[in-house]
Amino acid sequence: GQNIDQPTEMTATEGAIVQINCTYQTSGFNGLFWYQQHAGEAPTFLSYNVLDGLEEKGRFSSFLSRSKGYSYLLLKELQMKDSASYLCAAMDSNYQLIWGAGTKLIIKP
Amino acid sequence: NAGVTQTPKFRVLKTGQSMTLLCAQDMNHEYMYWYRQDPGMGLRLIHYSVGEGTTAKGEVPDGYNVSRLKKQNFLLGLESAAPSQTSVYFCAIAGGDTGELFFGEGSRLTVL
């Protein structure tokens, strides 16, 4: 079956760095997406990886290892506004997205 | 969320009632999706459309119907609402360089 696993909740301190991990099992693979979702709001696109390696975009970076079925989202210089849920989604061979349940990130001052 | 509008934003229904959620886009994209989001679960695809006049079932289509008569509109219908359909519903369109999804603001539905 197809599956995405990510931690349910993480806590970090303002100004610090946090890494949110995601492992996936899909029938075929056409890329890995990360979305941010603030409470009561819609998800918004953060990053897309289809090749192995690190993609950096400002304070956020996303890493992919296809051979390990593994990705992580790295958030640097954490700000209070980064408190949100982070959703991992893998695209299978039919270009359908398989979603994780999301990781709720709590930022403490 | 610019470009994807969902109506209504909130609705309370009694079991057995029917209703329609409307998703409208002004971005001229072909692919449109209806998802539901429940606590502790990932987004689950209900139905989707790859273009005007086409619809297809997703992961959890039972109890829902959809129509895409016009390219810019994707309607989600509940013919006989059940408490299990209490959820937040998101419409999304696929676009951008990577085919990422753009979501509407969501519609919170409660079925009593």
Coordinates of C-alpha atoms in Angstrom, one line a residue:
Chain A
G1 CA 0.0 0.0 0.0
Q2 CA 0.9 3.6 -0.2
N3 CA 1.9 5.5 2.9
I4 CA 3.4 8.7 4.3
D5 CA 4.8 8.9 7.8
Q6 CA 5.7 12.1 9.6
P7 CA 5.8 13.0 13.3
T8 CA 2.6 14.3 14.8
E9 CA 4.0 17.2 16.7
M10 CA 7.3 18.9 17.3
T11 CA 8.3 21.8 19.5
A12 CA 11.2 24.2 18.9
T13 CA 12.5 27.5 20.2
E14 CA 12.3 30.8 18.4
G15 CA 15.6 31.4 16.5
A16 CA 16.6 27.8 16.4
I17 CA 16.6 25.2 13.6
V18 CA 14.1 22.3 13.3
Q19 CA 14.0 19.4 10.9
I20 CA 10.7 17.7 10.0
N21 CA 11.1 14.2 8.6
C22 CA 8.9 12.4 6.2
T23 CA 9.1 8.9 4.9
Y24 CA 7.0 7.6 2.0
Q25 CA 6.0 4.5 0.2
T26 CA 4.3 4.9 -3.1
S27 CA 3.6 3.0 -6.3
G28 CA 6.1 4.9 -8.5
F29 CA 7.3 8.4 -7.7
N30 CA 6.9 11.7 -9.3
G31 CA 8.0 14.1 -6.6
L32 CA 7.7 15.1 -3.0
F33 CA 5.8 18.3 -1.9
W34 CA 5.8 20.2 1.4
Y35 CA 3.0 22.5 2.3
Q36 CA 2.5 24.8 5.3
Q37 CA -0.9 25.1 6.9
H38 CA -1.7 27.6 9.7
A39 CA -4.6 26.7 12.0
G40 CA -7.9 27.4 10.3
E41 CA -6.4 28.2 7.0
A42 CA -5.7 26.4 3.7
P43 CA -2.4 24.7 2.9
T44 CA 0.1 26.7 1.0
F45 CA 2.9 25.3 -1.2
L46 CA 6.5 25.4 0.2
S47 CA 8.7 23.2 -1.9
Y48 CA 8.9 20.4 -4.5
N49 CA 11.7 17.8 -4.8
V50 CA 12.0 15.2 -7.5
L51 CA 15.7 14.7 -7.7
D52 CA 18.0 13.7 -4.8
G53 CA 19.5 16.5 -2.9
L54 CA 18.8 19.7 -1.1
E55 CA 16.7 22.6 -2.4
E56 CA 17.1 25.8 -0.5
K57 CA 14.6 28.6 -0.5
G58 CA 15.3 31.3 2.0
R59 CA 15.0 30.1 5.6
F60 CA 13.4 26.8 4.4
S61 CA 15.2 23.9 2.7
S62 CA 13.9 20.6 1.6
F63 CA 15.9 17.4 1.1
L64 CA 15.0 14.2 -0.8
S65 CA 16.6 10.7 -0.9
R66 CA 14.7 8.6 -3.5
S67 CA 16.6 5.5 -2.6
K68 CA 15.6 5.8 1.0
G69 CA 12.0 7.1 0.5
Y70 CA 12.9 9.9 2.7
S71 CA 12.5 13.7 2.8
Y72 CA 12.9 16.4 5.4
L73 CA 12.0 20.0 5.7
L74 CA 14.5 22.2 7.4
L75 CA 13.5 25.5 9.0
K76 CA 16.1 27.9 10.1
E77 CA 16.0 31.0 12.3
L78 CA 12.6 30.0 13.5
Q79 CA 10.0 32.7 14.0
M80 CA 6.7 32.6 15.9
K81 CA 4.8 32.8 12.6
D82 CA 6.3 29.5 11.6
S83 CA 4.0 27.8 14.1
A84 CA 1.8 25.7 11.8
S85 CA 1.3 22.3 10.5
Y86 CA 3.6 21.0 7.8
L87 CA 2.2 18.6 5.3
C88 CA 4.3 16.1 3.3
A89 CA 2.8 14.7 0.1
A90 CA 4.3 12.3 -2.4
M91 CA 3.1 12.0 -6.0
D92 CA 2.7 8.4 -7.3
S93 CA 3.1 7.0 -10.8
N94 CA -0.5 8.1 -11.6
Y95 CA 0.3 11.7 -10.6
Q96 CA -1.9 11.3 -7.6
L97 CA -0.8 12.9 -4.3
I98 CA -0.5 10.8 -1.2
W99 CA -0.7 13.0 1.9
G100 CA 0.8 12.6 5.4
A101 CA -1.3 13.6 8.4
G102 CA 0.9 16.6 9.0
T103 CA 3.4 17.7 11.6
K104 CA 2.2 20.4 14.0
L105 CA 5.1 22.6 14.8
I106 CA 5.0 24.6 18.1
I107 CA 7.4 27.5 18.4
K108 CA 8.2 28.7 22.0
P109 CA 9.8 32.0 22.8
Chain B
N1 CA -5.4 31.5 -2.1
A2 CA -6.0 34.1 -4.7
G3 CA -7.9 32.7 -7.7
V4 CA -9.7 29.9 -5.9
T5 CA -13.0 30.8 -4.2
Q6 CA -15.2 28.4 -2.2
T7 CA -18.7 29.0 -1.1
P8 CA -20.1 28.7 1.5
K9 CA -17.4 29.0 4.1
F10 CA -19.5 27.5 6.9
R11 CA -22.6 25.4 6.9
V12 CA -24.6 23.3 9.4
L13 CA -26.8 20.6 8.0
K14 CA -29.2 18.1 9.5
T15 CA -28.8 14.4 8.7
G16 CA -30.4 13.7 5.4
Q17 CA -30.3 17.2 4.0
S18 CA -28.6 18.0 0.7
M19 CA -26.2 20.8 -0.2
T20 CA -23.7 21.9 -2.8
L21 CA -20.3 23.4 -2.4
L22 CA -19.1 25.6 -5.2
C23 CA -15.4 26.1 -6.2
A24 CA -14.7 28.8 -8.6
Q25 CA -11.3 29.6 -10.2
D26 CA -10.1 32.5 -12.3
M27 CA -6.7 31.0 -13.2
N28 CA -7.8 29.0 -16.2
H29 CA -6.4 25.7 -14.9
E30 CA -7.6 22.4 -16.1
Y31 CA -7.2 20.2 -13.0
M32 CA -9.5 20.8 -10.1
Y33 CA -9.8 18.7 -6.9
W34 CA -12.1 18.3 -3.9
Y35 CA -10.4 17.2 -0.7
R36 CA -11.7 16.7 2.9
Q37 CA -9.5 17.2 5.9
D38 CA -10.2 15.5 9.2
P39 CA -8.2 15.7 12.5
G40 CA -5.3 13.3 12.6
M41 CA -5.6 12.3 9.0
G42 CA -4.0 13.5 5.8
L43 CA -6.0 15.3 3.1
R44 CA -8.2 12.8 1.3
L45 CA -9.2 13.2 -2.3
I46 CA -13.0 12.9 -2.9
H47 CA -13.3 13.6 -6.6
Y48 CA -11.3 15.4 -9.2
S49 CA -11.6 16.8 -12.7
V50 CA -9.0 17.0 -15.5
G51 CA -11.0 19.4 -17.6
E52 CA -14.5 20.8 -18.4
G53 CA -17.1 18.1 -18.6
T54 CA -14.9 15.4 -16.9
T55 CA -14.9 14.1 -13.4
A56 CA -13.3 11.1 -11.7
K57 CA -13.4 9.4 -8.3
G58 CA -10.8 9.9 -5.7
E59 CA -10.0 8.0 -2.6
V60 CA -13.3 8.6 -0.7
P61 CA -16.0 9.3 -3.3
D62 CA -19.0 7.6 -1.6
G63 CA -21.8 10.0 -0.6
Y64 CA -20.6 12.8 -2.9
N65 CA -21.2 13.8 -6.4
V66 CA -19.5 16.4 -8.6
S67 CA -20.0 18.3 -11.8
R68 CA -17.7 20.4 -14.0
L69 CA -20.0 22.0 -16.5
K70 CA -17.8 25.0 -16.9
K71 CA -14.1 25.1 -16.8
Q72 CA -14.0 27.6 -14.0
N73 CA -16.4 25.9 -11.7
F74 CA -16.3 22.6 -9.8
L75 CA -19.3 21.7 -7.7
L76 CA -19.4 19.1 -4.9
G77 CA -22.8 17.8 -3.8
L78 CA -24.0 15.9 -0.8
E79 CA -27.3 14.3 -1.6
S80 CA -28.1 13.0 1.8
A81 CA -25.7 14.4 4.5
A82 CA -24.4 12.1 7.2
P83 CA -22.6 13.0 10.4
S84 CA -19.5 11.2 9.0
Q85 CA -19.3 14.0 6.4
T86 CA -18.6 16.6 9.1
S87 CA -15.3 17.9 7.9
V88 CA -13.4 20.8 6.3
Y89 CA -13.6 20.6 2.6
F90 CA -10.9 22.1 0.4
C91 CA -11.0 22.8 -3.3
A92 CA -7.7 23.0 -5.1
I93 CA -6.4 23.6 -8.6
A94 CA -3.1 22.4 -10.0
G95 CA -0.8 24.9 -11.6
G96 CA 2.6 26.5 -11.3
D97 CA 5.9 25.2 -12.5
T98 CA 5.8 22.0 -10.5
G99 CA 2.0 21.4 -10.7
E100 CA 1.7 22.4 -7.1
L101 CA -1.8 22.8 -5.7
F102 CA -3.5 26.2 -4.9
F103 CA -6.2 25.8 -2.4
G104 CA -9.4 27.6 -1.6
E105 CA -10.0 28.9 1.9
G106 CA -12.0 25.8 2.9
S107 CA -15.6 25.1 3.7
R108 CA -16.4 23.9 7.2
L109 CA -19.4 21.6 7.2
T110 CA -21.1 20.2 10.3
V111 CA -23.8 17.5 10.0
L112 CA -25.9 17.1 13.0

